PDB file of N, CA and C in Angstrom:
ATOM      1  N   LYS O   1      41.748  82.226  -1.049  1.00  0.00           N
ATOM      2  CA  LYS O   1      41.136  82.172   0.271  1.00  0.00           C
ATOM      3  C   LYS O   1      40.490  83.502   0.640  1.00  0.00           C
ATOM      4  N   GLU O   2      41.154  84.578   0.303  1.00  0.00           N
ATOM      5  CA  GLU O   2      40.624  85.902   0.624  1.00  0.00           C
ATOM      6  C   GLU O   2      39.299  86.149  -0.099  1.00  0.00           C
ATOM      7  N   ALA O   3      39.205  85.657  -1.348  1.00  0.00           N
ATOM      8  CA  ALA O   3      37.966  85.835  -2.110  1.00  0.00           C
ATOM      9  C   ALA O   3      36.812  85.095  -1.445  1.00  0.00           C
ATOM     10  N   LYS O   4      37.071  83.870  -0.967  1.00  0.00           N
ATOM     11  CA  LYS O   4      36.025  83.112  -0.279  1.00  0.00           C
ATOM     12  C   LYS O   4      35.615  83.815   1.008  1.00  0.00           C
ATOM     13  N   GLY O   5      36.587  84.371   1.702  1.00  0.00           N
ATOM     14  CA  GLY O   5      36.282  85.106   2.926  1.00  0.00           C
ATOM     15  C   GLY O   5      35.426  86.325   2.646  1.00  0.00           C
ATOM     16  N   SER O   6      35.714  86.997   1.530  1.00  0.00           N
ATOM     17  CA  SER O   6      34.919  88.163   1.146  1.00  0.00           C
ATOM     18  C   SER O   6      33.493  87.751   0.800  1.00  0.00           C
ATOM     19  N   LEU O   7      33.355  86.625   0.102  1.00  0.00           N
ATOM     20  CA  LEU O   7      32.022  86.116  -0.227  1.00  0.00           C
ATOM     21  C   LEU O   7      31.260  85.746   1.044  1.00  0.00           C
ATOM     22  N   ASN O   8      31.955  85.136   1.990  1.00  0.00           N
ATOM     23  CA  ASN O   8      31.333  84.765   3.259  1.00  0.00           C
ATOM     24  C   ASN O   8      30.773  86.003   3.946  1.00  0.00           C
ATOM     25  N   LYS O   9      31.590  87.042   4.043  1.00  0.00           N
ATOM     26  CA  LYS O   9      31.160  88.268   4.715  1.00  0.00           C
ATOM     27  C   LYS O   9      29.987  88.908   3.985  1.00  0.00           C
ATOM     28  N   ALA O  10      30.060  88.969   2.652  1.00  0.00           N
ATOM     29  CA  ALA O  10      28.990  89.585   1.874  1.00  0.00           C
ATOM     30  C   ALA O  10      27.679  88.815   2.041  1.00  0.00           C
ATOM     31  N   LEU O  11      27.742  87.485   1.962  1.00  0.00           N
ATOM     32  CA  LEU O  11      26.532  86.672   2.108  1.00  0.00           C
ATOM     33  C   LEU O  11      25.967  86.796   3.519  1.00  0.00           C
ATOM     34  N   LYS O  12      26.835  86.732   4.510  1.00  0.00           N
ATOM     35  CA  LYS O  12      26.379  86.848   5.901  1.00  0.00           C
ATOM     36  C   LYS O  12      25.708  88.199   6.143  1.00  0.00           C
ATOM     37  N   ASP O  13      26.320  89.262   5.648  1.00  0.00           N
ATOM     38  CA  ASP O  13      25.741  90.600   5.808  1.00  0.00           C
ATOM     39  C   ASP O  13      24.391  90.705   5.109  1.00  0.00           C
ATOM     40  N   ASP O  14      24.284  90.130   3.899  1.00  0.00           N
ATOM     41  CA  ASP O  14      23.026  90.170   3.155  1.00  0.00           C
ATOM     42  C   ASP O  14      21.924  89.398   3.873  1.00  0.00           C
ATOM     43  N   VAL O  15      22.257  88.225   4.390  1.00  0.00           N
ATOM     44  CA  VAL O  15      21.270  87.405   5.105  1.00  0.00           C
ATOM     45  C   VAL O  15      20.798  88.141   6.355  1.00  0.00           C
ATOM     46  N   GLU O  16      21.729  88.679   7.115  1.00  0.00           N
ATOM     47  CA  GLU O  16      21.366  89.391   8.344  1.00  0.00           C
ATOM     48  C   GLU O  16      20.537  90.637   8.043  1.00  0.00           C
ATOM     49  N   ALA O  17      20.872  91.342   6.969  1.00  0.00           N
ATOM     50  CA  ALA O  17      20.111  92.533   6.600  1.00  0.00           C
ATOM     51  C   ALA O  17      18.707  92.156   6.127  1.00  0.00           C
ATOM     52  N   ALA O  18      18.594  91.076   5.364  1.00  0.00           N
ATOM     53  CA  ALA O  18      17.290  90.654   4.849  1.00  0.00           C
ATOM     54  C   ALA O  18      16.327  90.299   5.976  1.00  0.00           C
ATOM     55  N   LEU O  19      16.846  89.771   7.066  1.00  0.00           N
ATOM     56  CA  LEU O  19      16.003  89.350   8.188  1.00  0.00           C
ATOM     57  C   LEU O  19      16.003  90.345   9.346  1.00  0.00           C
ATOM     58  N   ASN O  20      16.702  91.459   9.197  1.00  0.00           N
ATOM     59  CA  ASN O  20      16.822  92.467  10.262  1.00  0.00           C
ATOM     60  C   ASN O  20      17.299  91.851  11.574  1.00  0.00           C
ATOM     61  N   ILE O  21      18.253  90.961  11.479  1.00  0.00           N
ATOM     62  CA  ILE O  21      18.751  90.250  12.657  1.00  0.00           C
ATOM     63  C   ILE O  21      19.344  91.214  13.687  1.00  0.00           C
ATOM     64  N   ALA O  22      19.908  92.304  13.232  1.00  0.00           N
ATOM     65  CA  ALA O  22      20.525  93.261  14.153  1.00  0.00           C
ATOM     66  C   ALA O  22      19.502  93.875  15.111  1.00  0.00           C
ATOM     67  N   ASN O  23      18.217  93.821  14.756  1.00  0.00           N
ATOM     68  CA  ASN O  23      17.174  94.414  15.597  1.00  0.00           C
ATOM     69  C   ASN O  23      16.711  93.500  16.726  1.00  0.00           C
ATOM     70  N   PHE O  24      17.202  92.279  16.763  1.00  0.00           N
ATOM     71  CA  PHE O  24      16.814  91.328  17.803  1.00  0.00           C
ATOM     72  C   PHE O  24      17.903  91.240  18.867  1.00  0.00           C
ATOM     73  N   LYS O  25      17.496  91.177  20.126  1.00  0.00           N
ATOM     74  CA  LYS O  25      18.483  90.981  21.195  1.00  0.00           C
ATOM     75  C   LYS O  25      19.123  89.615  21.059  1.00  0.00           C
ATOM     76  N   SER O  26      18.298  88.607  20.857  1.00  0.00           N
ATOM     77  CA  SER O  26      18.819  87.265  20.604  1.00  0.00           C
ATOM     78  C   SER O  26      17.981  86.665  19.479  1.00  0.00           C
ATOM     79  N   PHE O  27      18.650  86.232  18.448  1.00  0.00           N
ATOM     80  CA  PHE O  27      17.963  85.694  17.279  1.00  0.00           C
ATOM     81  C   PHE O  27      18.048  84.179  17.284  1.00  0.00           C
ATOM     82  N   LYS O  28      16.916  83.537  17.015  1.00  0.00           N
ATOM     83  CA  LYS O  28      16.861  82.085  16.866  1.00  0.00           C
ATOM     84  C   LYS O  28      16.090  81.787  15.594  1.00  0.00           C
ATOM     85  N   ASP O  29      16.559  80.804  14.831  1.00  0.00           N
ATOM     86  CA  ASP O  29      15.878  80.505  13.575  1.00  0.00           C
ATOM     87  C   ASP O  29      14.441  80.032  13.806  1.00  0.00           C
ATOM     88  N   SER O  30      14.123  79.570  15.008  1.00  0.00           N
ATOM     89  CA  SER O  30      12.757  79.130  15.308  1.00  0.00           C
ATOM     90  C   SER O  30      11.762  80.296  15.303  1.00  0.00           C
ATOM     91  N   MET O  31      12.260  81.522  15.313  1.00  0.00           N
ATOM     92  CA  MET O  31      11.400  82.698  15.266  1.00  0.00           C
ATOM     93  C   MET O  31      10.840  82.930  13.863  1.00  0.00           C
ATOM     94  N   LEU O  32      11.415  82.290  12.873  1.00  0.00           N
ATOM     95  CA  LEU O  32      11.040  82.517  11.481  1.00  0.00           C
ATOM     96  C   LEU O  32       9.908  81.595  11.044  1.00  0.00           C
ATOM     97  N   SER O  33       9.179  82.036  10.025  1.00  0.00           N
ATOM     98  CA  SER O  33       8.179  81.160   9.419  1.00  0.00           C
ATOM     99  C   SER O  33       8.908  80.008   8.729  1.00  0.00           C
ATOM    100  N   ARG O  34       8.194  78.951   8.418  1.00  0.00           N
ATOM    101  CA  ARG O  34       8.837  77.773   7.829  1.00  0.00           C
ATOM    102  C   ARG O  34       9.603  78.102   6.538  1.00  0.00           C
ATOM    103  N   PRO O  35       9.003  78.825   5.571  1.00  0.00           N
ATOM    104  CA  PRO O  35       9.771  79.129   4.347  1.00  0.00           C
ATOM    105  C   PRO O  35      11.025  79.966   4.623  1.00  0.00           C
ATOM    106  N   LEU O  36      10.897  80.952   5.510  1.00  0.00           N
ATOM    107  CA  LEU O  36      12.069  81.774   5.844  1.00  0.00           C
ATOM    108  C   LEU O  36      13.122  80.966   6.581  1.00  0.00           C
ATOM    109  N   ARG O  37      12.677  80.085   7.473  1.00  0.00           N
ATOM    110  CA  ARG O  37      13.623  79.249   8.214  1.00  0.00           C
ATOM    111  C   ARG O  37      14.386  78.337   7.260  1.00  0.00           C
ATOM    112  N   GLU O  38      13.679  77.737   6.301  1.00  0.00           N
ATOM    113  CA  GLU O  38      14.344  76.872   5.321  1.00  0.00           C
ATOM    114  C   GLU O  38      15.364  77.664   4.512  1.00  0.00           C
ATOM    115  N   TRP O  39      14.989  78.878   4.086  1.00  0.00           N
ATOM    116  CA  TRP O  39      15.909  79.730   3.332  1.00  0.00           C
ATOM    117  C   TRP O  39      17.123  80.084   4.189  1.00  0.00           C
ATOM    118  N   TYR O  40      16.863  80.488   5.429  1.00  0.00           N
ATOM    119  CA  TYR O  40      17.937  80.873   6.343  1.00  0.00           C
ATOM    120  C   TYR O  40      18.906  79.710   6.571  1.00  0.00           C
ATOM    121  N   LEU O  41      18.387  78.521   6.807  1.00  0.00           N
ATOM    122  CA  LEU O  41      19.242  77.362   7.056  1.00  0.00           C
ATOM    123  C   LEU O  41      20.055  76.989   5.821  1.00  0.00           C
ATOM    124  N   ARG O  42      19.475  77.160   4.621  1.00  0.00           N
ATOM    125  CA  ARG O  42      20.253  76.921   3.386  1.00  0.00           C
ATOM    126  C   ARG O  42      21.405  77.914   3.288  1.00  0.00           C
ATOM    127  N   GLN O  43      21.136  79.167   3.644  1.00  0.00           N
ATOM    128  CA  GLN O  43      22.194  80.182   3.600  1.00  0.00           C
ATOM    129  C   GLN O  43      23.296  79.847   4.603  1.00  0.00           C
ATOM    130  N   GLN O  44      22.907  79.337   5.766  1.00  0.00           N
ATOM    131  CA  GLN O  44      23.901  78.968   6.774  1.00  0.00           C
ATOM    132  C   GLN O  44      24.779  77.821   6.286  1.00  0.00           C
ATOM    133  N   GLU O  45      24.183  76.881   5.544  1.00  0.00           N
ATOM    134  CA  GLU O  45      24.965  75.778   4.969  1.00  0.00           C
ATOM    135  C   GLU O  45      25.967  76.317   3.953  1.00  0.00           C
ATOM    136  N   LEU O  46      25.543  77.287   3.142  1.00  0.00           N
ATOM    137  CA  LEU O  46      26.464  77.902   2.177  1.00  0.00           C
ATOM    138  C   LEU O  46      27.599  78.620   2.894  1.00  0.00           C
ATOM    139  N   LEU O  47      27.276  79.307   3.977  1.00  0.00           N
ATOM    140  CA  LEU O  47      28.307  80.024   4.732  1.00  0.00           C
ATOM    141  C   LEU O  47      29.366  79.074   5.285  1.00  0.00           C
ATOM    142  N   LYS O  48      28.952  77.868   5.652  1.00  0.00           N
ATOM    143  CA  LYS O  48      29.916  76.886   6.160  1.00  0.00           C
ATOM    144  C   LYS O  48      30.910  76.473   5.084  1.00  0.00           C
ATOM    145  N   LEU O  49      30.484  76.528   3.816  1.00  0.00           N
ATOM    146  CA  LEU O  49      31.364  76.156   2.710  1.00  0.00           C
ATOM    147  C   LEU O  49      32.348  77.266   2.361  1.00  0.00           C
ATOM    148  N   LEU O  50      32.034  78.483   2.777  1.00  0.00           N
ATOM    149  CA  LEU O  50      32.885  79.643   2.503  1.00  0.00           C
ATOM    150  C   LEU O  50      33.513  80.100   3.813  1.00  0.00           C
ATOM    151  N   PRO O  51      34.732  79.706   4.082  1.00  0.00           N
ATOM    152  CA  PRO O  51      35.348  80.077   5.363  1.00  0.00           C
ATOM    153  C   PRO O  51      35.521  81.591   5.489  1.00  0.00           C
ATOM    154  N   PRO O  52      35.263  82.130   6.685  1.00  0.00           N
ATOM    155  CA  PRO O  52      35.451  83.569   6.894  1.00  0.00           C
ATOM    156  C   PRO O  52      36.933  83.934   6.911  1.00  0.00           C
ATOM    157  N   THR O  53      37.207  85.207   6.707  1.00  0.00           N
ATOM    158  CA  THR O  53      38.588  85.671   6.814  1.00  0.00           C
ATOM    159  C   THR O  53      38.984  85.647   8.283  1.00  0.00           C
ATOM    160  N   ARG O  54      40.261  85.687   8.558  1.00  0.00           N
ATOM    161  CA  ARG O  54      40.732  85.663   9.952  1.00  0.00           C
ATOM    162  C   ARG O  54      40.203  86.867  10.737  1.00  0.00           C
ATOM    163  N   ASP O  55      40.119  88.023  10.082  1.00  0.00           N
ATOM    164  CA  ASP O  55      39.601  89.211  10.761  1.00  0.00           C
ATOM    165  C   ASP O  55      38.154  89.000  11.181  1.00  0.00           C
ATOM    166  N   ASP O  56      37.354  88.386  10.301  1.00  0.00           N
ATOM    167  CA  ASP O  56      35.955  88.125  10.623  1.00  0.00           C
ATOM    168  C   ASP O  56      35.834  87.121  11.757  1.00  0.00           C
ATOM    169  N   GLU O  57      36.704  86.115  11.782  1.00  0.00           N
ATOM    170  CA  GLU O  57      36.681  85.126  12.864  1.00  0.00           C
ATOM    171  C   GLU O  57      36.967  85.798  14.203  1.00  0.00           C
ATOM    172  N   LYS O  58      37.935  86.703  14.214  1.00  0.00           N
ATOM    173  CA  LYS O  58      38.281  87.412  15.451  1.00  0.00           C
ATOM    174  C   LYS O  58      37.108  88.256  15.934  1.00  0.00           C
ATOM    175  N   LYS O  59      36.420  88.932  15.010  1.00  0.00           N
ATOM    176  CA  LYS O  59      35.279  89.768  15.377  1.00  0.00           C
ATOM    177  C   LYS O  59      34.156  88.931  15.968  1.00  0.00           C
ATOM    178  N   GLU O  60      33.911  87.754  15.400  1.00  0.00           N
ATOM    179  CA  GLU O  60      32.875  86.862  15.919  1.00  0.00           C
ATOM    180  C   GLU O  60      33.215  86.396  17.330  1.00  0.00           C
ATOM    181  N   GLU O  61      34.485  86.090  17.570  1.00  0.00           N
ATOM    182  CA  GLU O  61      34.909  85.653  18.904  1.00  0.00           C
ATOM    183  C   GLU O  61      34.741  86.780  19.921  1.00  0.00           C
ATOM    184  N   GLU O  62      35.004  88.023  19.498  1.00  0.00           N
ATOM    185  CA  GLU O  62      34.870  89.162  20.403  1.00  0.00           C
ATOM    186  C   GLU O  62      33.414  89.387  20.796  1.00  0.00           C
ATOM    187  N   LYS O  63      32.475  89.074  19.896  1.00  0.00           N
ATOM    188  CA  LYS O  63      31.052  89.247  20.185  1.00  0.00           C
ATOM    189  C   LYS O  63      30.591  88.294  21.270  1.00  0.00           C
ATOM    190  N   LYS O  64      31.206  87.121  21.345  1.00  0.00           N
ATOM    191  CA  LYS O  64      30.802  86.104  22.326  1.00  0.00           C
ATOM    192  C   LYS O  64      31.346  86.486  23.656  1.00  0.00           C
TER     193      LYS O  64
END
């Protein structure tokens, strides 16, 4: 489980870095071109298959 959580974090960080998501106040996939949006949505589907670690889940909840 820990390995899947590590993969989730690594993939999420890579996707966010590739799209510079941190530079947007609010990010929506509709802001992307069609090819980028399709790629982004595929990555999101992969992330759903790799559950985050409990620490990552807590951090996401704190952001909200």
